[in-house]
PDB file of C-alpha atoms in Angstrom:
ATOM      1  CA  UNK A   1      -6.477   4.319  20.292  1.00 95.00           C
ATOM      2  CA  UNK A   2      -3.150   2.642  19.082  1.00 96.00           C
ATOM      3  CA  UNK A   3      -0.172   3.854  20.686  1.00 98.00           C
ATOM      4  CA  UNK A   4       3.532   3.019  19.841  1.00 98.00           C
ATOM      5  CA  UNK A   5       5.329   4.495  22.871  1.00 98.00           C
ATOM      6  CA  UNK A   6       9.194   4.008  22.598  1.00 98.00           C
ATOM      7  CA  UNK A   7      12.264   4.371  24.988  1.00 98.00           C
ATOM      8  CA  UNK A   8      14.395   7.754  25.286  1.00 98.00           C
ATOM      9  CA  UNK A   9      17.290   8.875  23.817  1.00 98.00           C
ATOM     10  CA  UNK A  10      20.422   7.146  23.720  1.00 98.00           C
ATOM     11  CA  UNK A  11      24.378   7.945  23.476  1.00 98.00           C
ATOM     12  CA  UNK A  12      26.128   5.737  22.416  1.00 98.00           C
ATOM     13  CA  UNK A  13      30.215   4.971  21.980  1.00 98.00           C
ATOM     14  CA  UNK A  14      31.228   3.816  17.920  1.00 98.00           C
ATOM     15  CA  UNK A  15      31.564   0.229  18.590  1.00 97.00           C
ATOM     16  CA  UNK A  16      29.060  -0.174  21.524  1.00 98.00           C
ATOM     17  CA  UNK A  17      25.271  -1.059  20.429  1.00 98.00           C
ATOM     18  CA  UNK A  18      21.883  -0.488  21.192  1.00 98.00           C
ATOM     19  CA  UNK A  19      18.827  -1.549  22.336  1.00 98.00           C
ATOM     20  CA  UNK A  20      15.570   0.760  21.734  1.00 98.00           C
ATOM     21  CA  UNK A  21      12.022  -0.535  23.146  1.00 98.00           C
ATOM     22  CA  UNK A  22       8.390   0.206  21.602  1.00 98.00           C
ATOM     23  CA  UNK A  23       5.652  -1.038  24.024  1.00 98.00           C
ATOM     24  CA  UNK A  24       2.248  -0.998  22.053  1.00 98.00           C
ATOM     25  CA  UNK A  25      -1.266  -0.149  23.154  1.00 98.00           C
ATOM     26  CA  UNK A  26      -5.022  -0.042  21.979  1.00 97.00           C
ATOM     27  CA  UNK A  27      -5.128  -3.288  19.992  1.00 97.00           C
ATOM     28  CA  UNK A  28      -3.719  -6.444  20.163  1.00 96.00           C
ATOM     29  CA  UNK A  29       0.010  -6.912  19.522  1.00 97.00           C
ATOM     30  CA  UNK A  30       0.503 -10.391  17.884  1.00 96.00           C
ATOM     31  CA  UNK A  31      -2.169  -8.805  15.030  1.00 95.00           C
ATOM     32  CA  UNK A  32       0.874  -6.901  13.108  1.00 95.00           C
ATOM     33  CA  UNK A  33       4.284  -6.583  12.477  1.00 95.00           C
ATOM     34  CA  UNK A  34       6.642  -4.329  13.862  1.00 97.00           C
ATOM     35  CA  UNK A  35       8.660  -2.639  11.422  1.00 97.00           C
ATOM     36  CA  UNK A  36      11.638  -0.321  12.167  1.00 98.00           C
ATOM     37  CA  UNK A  37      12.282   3.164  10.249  1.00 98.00           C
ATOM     38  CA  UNK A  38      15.113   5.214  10.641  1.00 98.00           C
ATOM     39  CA  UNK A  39      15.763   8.868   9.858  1.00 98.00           C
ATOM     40  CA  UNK A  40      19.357  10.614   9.959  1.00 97.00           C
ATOM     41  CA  UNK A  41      19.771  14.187  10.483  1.00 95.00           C
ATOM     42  CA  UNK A  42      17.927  16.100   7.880  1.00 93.00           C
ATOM     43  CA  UNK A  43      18.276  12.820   5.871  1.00 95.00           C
ATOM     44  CA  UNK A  44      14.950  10.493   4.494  1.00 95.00           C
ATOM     45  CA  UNK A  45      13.300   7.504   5.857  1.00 97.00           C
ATOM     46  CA  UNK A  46      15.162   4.316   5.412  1.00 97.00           C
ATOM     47  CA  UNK A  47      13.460   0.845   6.065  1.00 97.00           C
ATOM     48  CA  UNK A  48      15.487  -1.358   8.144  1.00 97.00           C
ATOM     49  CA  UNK A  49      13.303  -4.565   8.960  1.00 96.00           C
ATOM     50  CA  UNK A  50      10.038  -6.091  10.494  1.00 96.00           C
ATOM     51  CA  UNK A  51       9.242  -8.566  13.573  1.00 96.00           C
ATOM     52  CA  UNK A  52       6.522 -11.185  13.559  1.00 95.00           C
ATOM     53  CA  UNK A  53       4.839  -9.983  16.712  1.00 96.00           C
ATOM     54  CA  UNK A  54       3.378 -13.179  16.656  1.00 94.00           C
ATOM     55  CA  UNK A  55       6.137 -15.768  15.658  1.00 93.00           C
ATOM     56  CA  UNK A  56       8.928 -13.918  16.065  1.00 95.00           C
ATOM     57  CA  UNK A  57      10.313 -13.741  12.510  1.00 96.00           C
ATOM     58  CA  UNK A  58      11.944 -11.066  11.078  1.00 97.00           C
ATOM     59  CA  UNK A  59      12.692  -9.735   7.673  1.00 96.00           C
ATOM     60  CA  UNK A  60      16.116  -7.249   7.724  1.00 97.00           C
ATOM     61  CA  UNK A  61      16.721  -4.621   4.792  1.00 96.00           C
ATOM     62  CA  UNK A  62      20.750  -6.000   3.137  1.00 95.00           C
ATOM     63  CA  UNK A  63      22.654  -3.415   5.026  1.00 95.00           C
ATOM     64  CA  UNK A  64      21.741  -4.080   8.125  1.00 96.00           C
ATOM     65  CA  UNK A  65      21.829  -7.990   8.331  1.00 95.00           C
ATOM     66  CA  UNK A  66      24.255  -9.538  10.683  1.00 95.00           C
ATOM     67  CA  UNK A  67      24.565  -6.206  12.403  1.00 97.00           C
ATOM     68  CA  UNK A  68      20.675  -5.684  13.634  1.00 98.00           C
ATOM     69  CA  UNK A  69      18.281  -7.551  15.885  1.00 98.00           C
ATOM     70  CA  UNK A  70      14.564  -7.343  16.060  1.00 98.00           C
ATOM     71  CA  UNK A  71      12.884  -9.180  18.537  1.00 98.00           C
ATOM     72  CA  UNK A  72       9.360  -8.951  20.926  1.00 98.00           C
ATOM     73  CA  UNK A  73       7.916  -9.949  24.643  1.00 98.00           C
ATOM     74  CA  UNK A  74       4.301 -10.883  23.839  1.00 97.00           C
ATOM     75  CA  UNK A  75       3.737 -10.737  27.728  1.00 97.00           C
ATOM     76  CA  UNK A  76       4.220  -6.660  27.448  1.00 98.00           C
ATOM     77  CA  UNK A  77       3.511  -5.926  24.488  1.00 98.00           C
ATOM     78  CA  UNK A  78       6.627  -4.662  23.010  1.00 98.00           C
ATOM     79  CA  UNK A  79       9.058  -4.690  20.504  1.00 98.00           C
ATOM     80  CA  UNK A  80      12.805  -3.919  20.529  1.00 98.00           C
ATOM     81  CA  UNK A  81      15.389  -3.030  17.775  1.00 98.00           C
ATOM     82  CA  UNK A  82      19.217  -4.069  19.048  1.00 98.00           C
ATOM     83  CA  UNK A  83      21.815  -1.993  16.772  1.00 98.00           C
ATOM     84  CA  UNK A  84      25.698  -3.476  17.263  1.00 98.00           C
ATOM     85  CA  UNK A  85      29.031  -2.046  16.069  1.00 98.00           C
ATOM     86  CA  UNK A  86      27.558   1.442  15.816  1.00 98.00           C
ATOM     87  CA  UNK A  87      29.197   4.038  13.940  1.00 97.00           C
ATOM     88  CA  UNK A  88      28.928   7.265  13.220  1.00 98.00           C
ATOM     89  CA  UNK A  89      26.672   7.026  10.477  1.00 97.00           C
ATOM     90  CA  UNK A  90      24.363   5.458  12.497  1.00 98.00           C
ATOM     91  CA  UNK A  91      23.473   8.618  14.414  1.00 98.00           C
ATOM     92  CA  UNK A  92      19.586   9.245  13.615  1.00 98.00           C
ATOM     93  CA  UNK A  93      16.189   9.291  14.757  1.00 98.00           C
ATOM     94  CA  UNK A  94      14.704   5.609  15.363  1.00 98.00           C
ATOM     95  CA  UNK A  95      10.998   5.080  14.475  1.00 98.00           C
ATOM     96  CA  UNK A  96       8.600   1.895  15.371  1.00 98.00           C
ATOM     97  CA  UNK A  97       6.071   1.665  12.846  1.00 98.00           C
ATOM     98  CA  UNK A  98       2.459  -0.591  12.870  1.00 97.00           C
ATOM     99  CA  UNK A  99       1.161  -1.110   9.388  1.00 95.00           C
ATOM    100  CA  UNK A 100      -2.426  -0.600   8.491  1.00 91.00           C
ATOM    101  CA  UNK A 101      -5.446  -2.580   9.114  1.00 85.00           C
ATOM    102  CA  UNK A 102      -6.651  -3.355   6.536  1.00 83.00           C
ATOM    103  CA  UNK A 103      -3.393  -5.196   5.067  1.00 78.00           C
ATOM    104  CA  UNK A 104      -1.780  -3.211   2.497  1.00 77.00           C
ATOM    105  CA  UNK A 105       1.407  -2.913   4.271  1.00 89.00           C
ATOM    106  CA  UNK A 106       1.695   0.832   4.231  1.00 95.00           C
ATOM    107  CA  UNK A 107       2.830   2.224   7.858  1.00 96.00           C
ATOM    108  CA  UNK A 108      -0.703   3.471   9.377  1.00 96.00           C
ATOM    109  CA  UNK A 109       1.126   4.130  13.498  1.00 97.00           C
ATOM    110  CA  UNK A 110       4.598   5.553  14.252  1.00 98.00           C
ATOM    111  CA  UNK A 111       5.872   5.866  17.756  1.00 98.00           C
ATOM    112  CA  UNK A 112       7.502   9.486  18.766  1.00 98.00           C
ATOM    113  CA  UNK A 113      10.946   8.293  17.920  1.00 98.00           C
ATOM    114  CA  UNK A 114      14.039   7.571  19.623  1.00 98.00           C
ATOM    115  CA  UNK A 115      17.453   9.637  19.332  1.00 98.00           C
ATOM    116  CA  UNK A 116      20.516   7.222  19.257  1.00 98.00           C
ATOM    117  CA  UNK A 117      23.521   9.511  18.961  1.00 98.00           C
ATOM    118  CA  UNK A 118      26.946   7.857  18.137  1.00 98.00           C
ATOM    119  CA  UNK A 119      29.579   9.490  19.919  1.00 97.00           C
ATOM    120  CA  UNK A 120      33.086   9.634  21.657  1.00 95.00           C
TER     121      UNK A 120
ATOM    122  CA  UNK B   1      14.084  -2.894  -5.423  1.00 94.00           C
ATOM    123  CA  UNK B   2      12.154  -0.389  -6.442  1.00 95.00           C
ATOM    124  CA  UNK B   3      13.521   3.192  -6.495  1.00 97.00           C
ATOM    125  CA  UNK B   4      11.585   6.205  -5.534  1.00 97.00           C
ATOM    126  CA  UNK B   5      12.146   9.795  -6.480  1.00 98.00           C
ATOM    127  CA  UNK B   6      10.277  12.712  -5.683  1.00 98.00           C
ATOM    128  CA  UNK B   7      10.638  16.242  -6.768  1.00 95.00           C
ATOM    129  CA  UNK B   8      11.420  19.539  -6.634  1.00 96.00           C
ATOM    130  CA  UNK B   9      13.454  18.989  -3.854  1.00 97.00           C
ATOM    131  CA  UNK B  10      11.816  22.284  -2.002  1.00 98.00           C
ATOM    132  CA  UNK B  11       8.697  24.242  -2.716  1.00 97.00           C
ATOM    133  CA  UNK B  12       7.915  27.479  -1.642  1.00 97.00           C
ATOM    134  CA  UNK B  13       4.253  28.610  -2.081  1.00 96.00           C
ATOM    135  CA  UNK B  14       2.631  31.278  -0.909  1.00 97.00           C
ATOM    136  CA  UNK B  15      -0.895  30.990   1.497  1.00 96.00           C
ATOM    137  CA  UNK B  16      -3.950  30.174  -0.573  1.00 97.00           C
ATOM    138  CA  UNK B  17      -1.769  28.903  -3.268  1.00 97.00           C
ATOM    139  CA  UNK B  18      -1.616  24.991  -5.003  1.00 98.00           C
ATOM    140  CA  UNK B  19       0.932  23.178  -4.033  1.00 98.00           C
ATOM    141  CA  UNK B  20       1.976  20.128  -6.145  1.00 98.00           C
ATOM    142  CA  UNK B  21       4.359  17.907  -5.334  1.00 98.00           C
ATOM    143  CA  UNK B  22       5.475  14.825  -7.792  1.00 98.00           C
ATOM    144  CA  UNK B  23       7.158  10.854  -6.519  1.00 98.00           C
ATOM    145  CA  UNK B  24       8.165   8.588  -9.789  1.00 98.00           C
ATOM    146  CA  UNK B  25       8.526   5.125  -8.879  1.00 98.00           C
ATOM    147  CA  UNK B  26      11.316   3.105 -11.126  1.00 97.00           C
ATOM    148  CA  UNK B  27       8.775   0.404 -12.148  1.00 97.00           C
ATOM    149  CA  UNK B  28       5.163   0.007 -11.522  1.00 97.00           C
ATOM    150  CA  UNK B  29       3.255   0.064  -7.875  1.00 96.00           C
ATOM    151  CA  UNK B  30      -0.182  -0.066  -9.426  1.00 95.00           C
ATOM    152  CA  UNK B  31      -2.005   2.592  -7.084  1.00 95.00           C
ATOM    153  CA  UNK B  32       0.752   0.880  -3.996  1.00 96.00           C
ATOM    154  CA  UNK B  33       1.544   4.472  -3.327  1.00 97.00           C
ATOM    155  CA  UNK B  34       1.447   6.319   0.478  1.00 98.00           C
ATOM    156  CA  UNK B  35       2.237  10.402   1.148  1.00 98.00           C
ATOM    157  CA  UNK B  36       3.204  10.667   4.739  1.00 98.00           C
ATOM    158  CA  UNK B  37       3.614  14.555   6.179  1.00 98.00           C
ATOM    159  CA  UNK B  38       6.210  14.913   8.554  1.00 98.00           C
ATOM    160  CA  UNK B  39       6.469  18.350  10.426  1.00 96.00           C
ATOM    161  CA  UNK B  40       9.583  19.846  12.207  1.00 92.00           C
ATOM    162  CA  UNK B  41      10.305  18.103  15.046  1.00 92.00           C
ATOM    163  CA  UNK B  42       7.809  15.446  14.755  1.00 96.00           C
ATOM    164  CA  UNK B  43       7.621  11.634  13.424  1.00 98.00           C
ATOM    165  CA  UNK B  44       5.785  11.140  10.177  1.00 98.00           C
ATOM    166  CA  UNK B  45       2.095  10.856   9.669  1.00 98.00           C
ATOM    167  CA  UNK B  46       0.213   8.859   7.247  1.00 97.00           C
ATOM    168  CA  UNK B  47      -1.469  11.413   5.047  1.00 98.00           C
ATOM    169  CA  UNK B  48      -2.816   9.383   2.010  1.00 98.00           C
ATOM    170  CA  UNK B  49      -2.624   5.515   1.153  1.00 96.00           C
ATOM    171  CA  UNK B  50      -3.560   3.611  -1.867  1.00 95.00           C
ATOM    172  CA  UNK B  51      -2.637   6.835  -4.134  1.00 97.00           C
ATOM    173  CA  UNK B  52      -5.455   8.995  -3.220  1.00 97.00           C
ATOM    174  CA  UNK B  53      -7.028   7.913   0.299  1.00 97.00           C
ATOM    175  CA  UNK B  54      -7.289  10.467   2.601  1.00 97.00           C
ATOM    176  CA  UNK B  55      -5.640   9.211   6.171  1.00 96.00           C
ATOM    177  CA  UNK B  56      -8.259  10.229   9.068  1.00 94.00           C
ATOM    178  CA  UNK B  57      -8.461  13.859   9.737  1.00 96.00           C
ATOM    179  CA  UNK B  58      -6.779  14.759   6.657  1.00 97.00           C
ATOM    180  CA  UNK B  59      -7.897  18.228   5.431  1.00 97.00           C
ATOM    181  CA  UNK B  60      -9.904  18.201   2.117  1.00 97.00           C
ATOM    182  CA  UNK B  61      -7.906  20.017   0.546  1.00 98.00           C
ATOM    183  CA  UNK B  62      -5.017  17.175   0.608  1.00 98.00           C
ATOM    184  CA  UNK B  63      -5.357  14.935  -2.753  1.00 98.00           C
ATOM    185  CA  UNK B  64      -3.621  12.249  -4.707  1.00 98.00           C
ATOM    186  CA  UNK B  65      -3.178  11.465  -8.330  1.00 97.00           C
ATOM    187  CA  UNK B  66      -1.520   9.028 -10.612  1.00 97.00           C
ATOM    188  CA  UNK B  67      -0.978   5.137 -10.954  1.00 95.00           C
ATOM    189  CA  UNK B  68       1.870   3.025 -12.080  1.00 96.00           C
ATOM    190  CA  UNK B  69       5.548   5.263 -11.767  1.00 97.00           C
ATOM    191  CA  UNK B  70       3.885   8.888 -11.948  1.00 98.00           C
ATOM    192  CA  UNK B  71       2.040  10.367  -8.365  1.00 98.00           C
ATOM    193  CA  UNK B  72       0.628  13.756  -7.590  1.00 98.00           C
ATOM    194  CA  UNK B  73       0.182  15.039  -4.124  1.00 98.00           C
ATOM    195  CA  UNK B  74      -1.735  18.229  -4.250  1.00 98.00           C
ATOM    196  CA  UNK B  75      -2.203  21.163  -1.256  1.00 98.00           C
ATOM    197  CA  UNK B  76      -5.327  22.912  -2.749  1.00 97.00           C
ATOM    198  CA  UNK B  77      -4.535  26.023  -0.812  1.00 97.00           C
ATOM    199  CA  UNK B  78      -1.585  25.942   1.805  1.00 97.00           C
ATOM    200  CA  UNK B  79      -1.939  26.791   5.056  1.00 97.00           C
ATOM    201  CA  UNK B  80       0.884  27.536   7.283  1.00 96.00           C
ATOM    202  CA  UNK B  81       0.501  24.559   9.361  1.00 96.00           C
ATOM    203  CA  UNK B  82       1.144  22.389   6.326  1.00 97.00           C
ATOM    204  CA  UNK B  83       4.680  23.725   6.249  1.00 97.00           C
ATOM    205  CA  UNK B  84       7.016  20.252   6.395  1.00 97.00           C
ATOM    206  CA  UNK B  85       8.523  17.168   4.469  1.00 98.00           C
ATOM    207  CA  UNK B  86       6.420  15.319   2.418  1.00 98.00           C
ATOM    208  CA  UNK B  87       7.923  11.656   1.558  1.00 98.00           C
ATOM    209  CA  UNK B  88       5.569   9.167  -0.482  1.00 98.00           C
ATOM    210  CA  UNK B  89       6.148   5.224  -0.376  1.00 97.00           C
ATOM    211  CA  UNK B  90       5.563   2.671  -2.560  1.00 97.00           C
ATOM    212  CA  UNK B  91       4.201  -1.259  -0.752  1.00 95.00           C
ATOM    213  CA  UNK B  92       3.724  -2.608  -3.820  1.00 94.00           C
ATOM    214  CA  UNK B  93       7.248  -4.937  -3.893  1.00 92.00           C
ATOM    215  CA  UNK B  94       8.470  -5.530  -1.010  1.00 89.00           C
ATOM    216  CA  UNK B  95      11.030  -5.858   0.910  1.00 91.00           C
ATOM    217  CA  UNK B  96      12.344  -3.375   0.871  1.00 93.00           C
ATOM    218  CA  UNK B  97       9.776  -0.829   1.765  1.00 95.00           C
ATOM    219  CA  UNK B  98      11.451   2.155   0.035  1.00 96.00           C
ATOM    220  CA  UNK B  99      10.189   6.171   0.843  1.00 97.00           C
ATOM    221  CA  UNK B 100      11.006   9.123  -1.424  1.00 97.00           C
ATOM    222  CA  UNK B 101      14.225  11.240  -0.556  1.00 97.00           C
ATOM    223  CA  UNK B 102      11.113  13.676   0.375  1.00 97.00           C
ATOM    224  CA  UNK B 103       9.610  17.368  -0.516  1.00 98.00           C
ATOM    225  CA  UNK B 104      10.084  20.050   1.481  1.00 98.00           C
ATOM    226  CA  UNK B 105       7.358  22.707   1.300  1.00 98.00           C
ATOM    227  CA  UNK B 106       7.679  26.349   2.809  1.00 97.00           C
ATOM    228  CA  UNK B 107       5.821  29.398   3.145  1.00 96.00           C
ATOM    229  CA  UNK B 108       6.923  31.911   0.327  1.00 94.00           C
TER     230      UNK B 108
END
């Protein structure tokens, strides 16, 4: 069965940035993107940008460009999501997400999430 | 980009009652249109895609209505475990992919 198993929770200085990891099981990786989600507390979801599992190209959502980094190791099977010059606001829950199979691009498999917490 | 609202904002129904929770979409998706439940504590789960598919293992009595900007999610009769935040999506124009500000739906 597909599994999206990411990294624990992270604190994290304003300024400082971060790295969270999503290793993926039960199909094969370089089939689909990896797209990252993010969720502040008690806020929505917000869309922040996909991988090419297979090339390596990514796609970013306008507010995080220049400040985000999406990037994969083939060899294991996961993906990672660098955040840099973290503030405050970027305190939330961190999601991996695998879109569906048959190609719609609607998010089929979310990993448990991943707690980055911005803080002095 | 296409903007995504849902409403009421909360919804308190009592056991055994319908539930009906409503996403407009700013310009057309065509049927584009996903419901995702997410429960306390919990990520989201894909409930319905393609405006009225029922994920895998998705109780009956979850449906989906609508096309173009108007959607429907309907509880037939809630259940206490289907207390959480519903958020529908639209992947019709992207990116962005852009989620409703969500539903959240309580035992009265």
């Amino acid at each position: 069965q597909v599994q999206l198993v990411q990294s624990g929770a992270e604190v994290k200085k304003p300024g400082a940035s971060v790295k969270v990891s999503c290793k993926a099981s039960g199909y094969t990786f370089i089939d689909f993107y990896i797209h990252w989600v993010r969720q502040a507390p008690g806020q929505g979801l917000e869309w922040m940008g996909w991988v090419n599992t297979n090339g390596g190209g990514t796609n970013f959502a306008q507010k995080f460009r220049g400040r985000v980094t999406m990037t994969r190791d083939t060899s294991i099977s996961t993906a990672y999501m660098e955040l840099s010059r973290l503030t405050y606001d970027d305190t939330a829950v961190y999601y991996c997400v695998r879109p569906d199979t048959s190609g719609w691009h609607y998010f089929e498999y979310w990993g448990q999430g991943t707690l980055v917490t911005v803080s002095t | 980009e296409i903007v995504v609202t849902q409403s009421p904002a909360t919804l308190s129904v009592s056991p055994g009652e319908r539930a009906t929770l409503s996403c407009r979409a700013s310009q057309s998706v065509g049927n584009n249109l996903a419901w995702y439940q997410q429960k306390p504590g919990q990520a989201p789960r894909l409930l319905i895609s393609g405006t009225s598919t029922r994920a895998t293992g998705v109780p009956a009595r979850f449906s989906g209505s609508g096309s173009g900007t108007e959607f429907t999610l309907t509880i037939s009769s809630l259940q206490s475990e289907d207390v959480g935040v519903y958020y529908c999506q639209q992947y019709k124009n992207w990116p962005p992919w852009t989620f409703g500000q969500g539903t959240k739906v309580e035992i009265k």
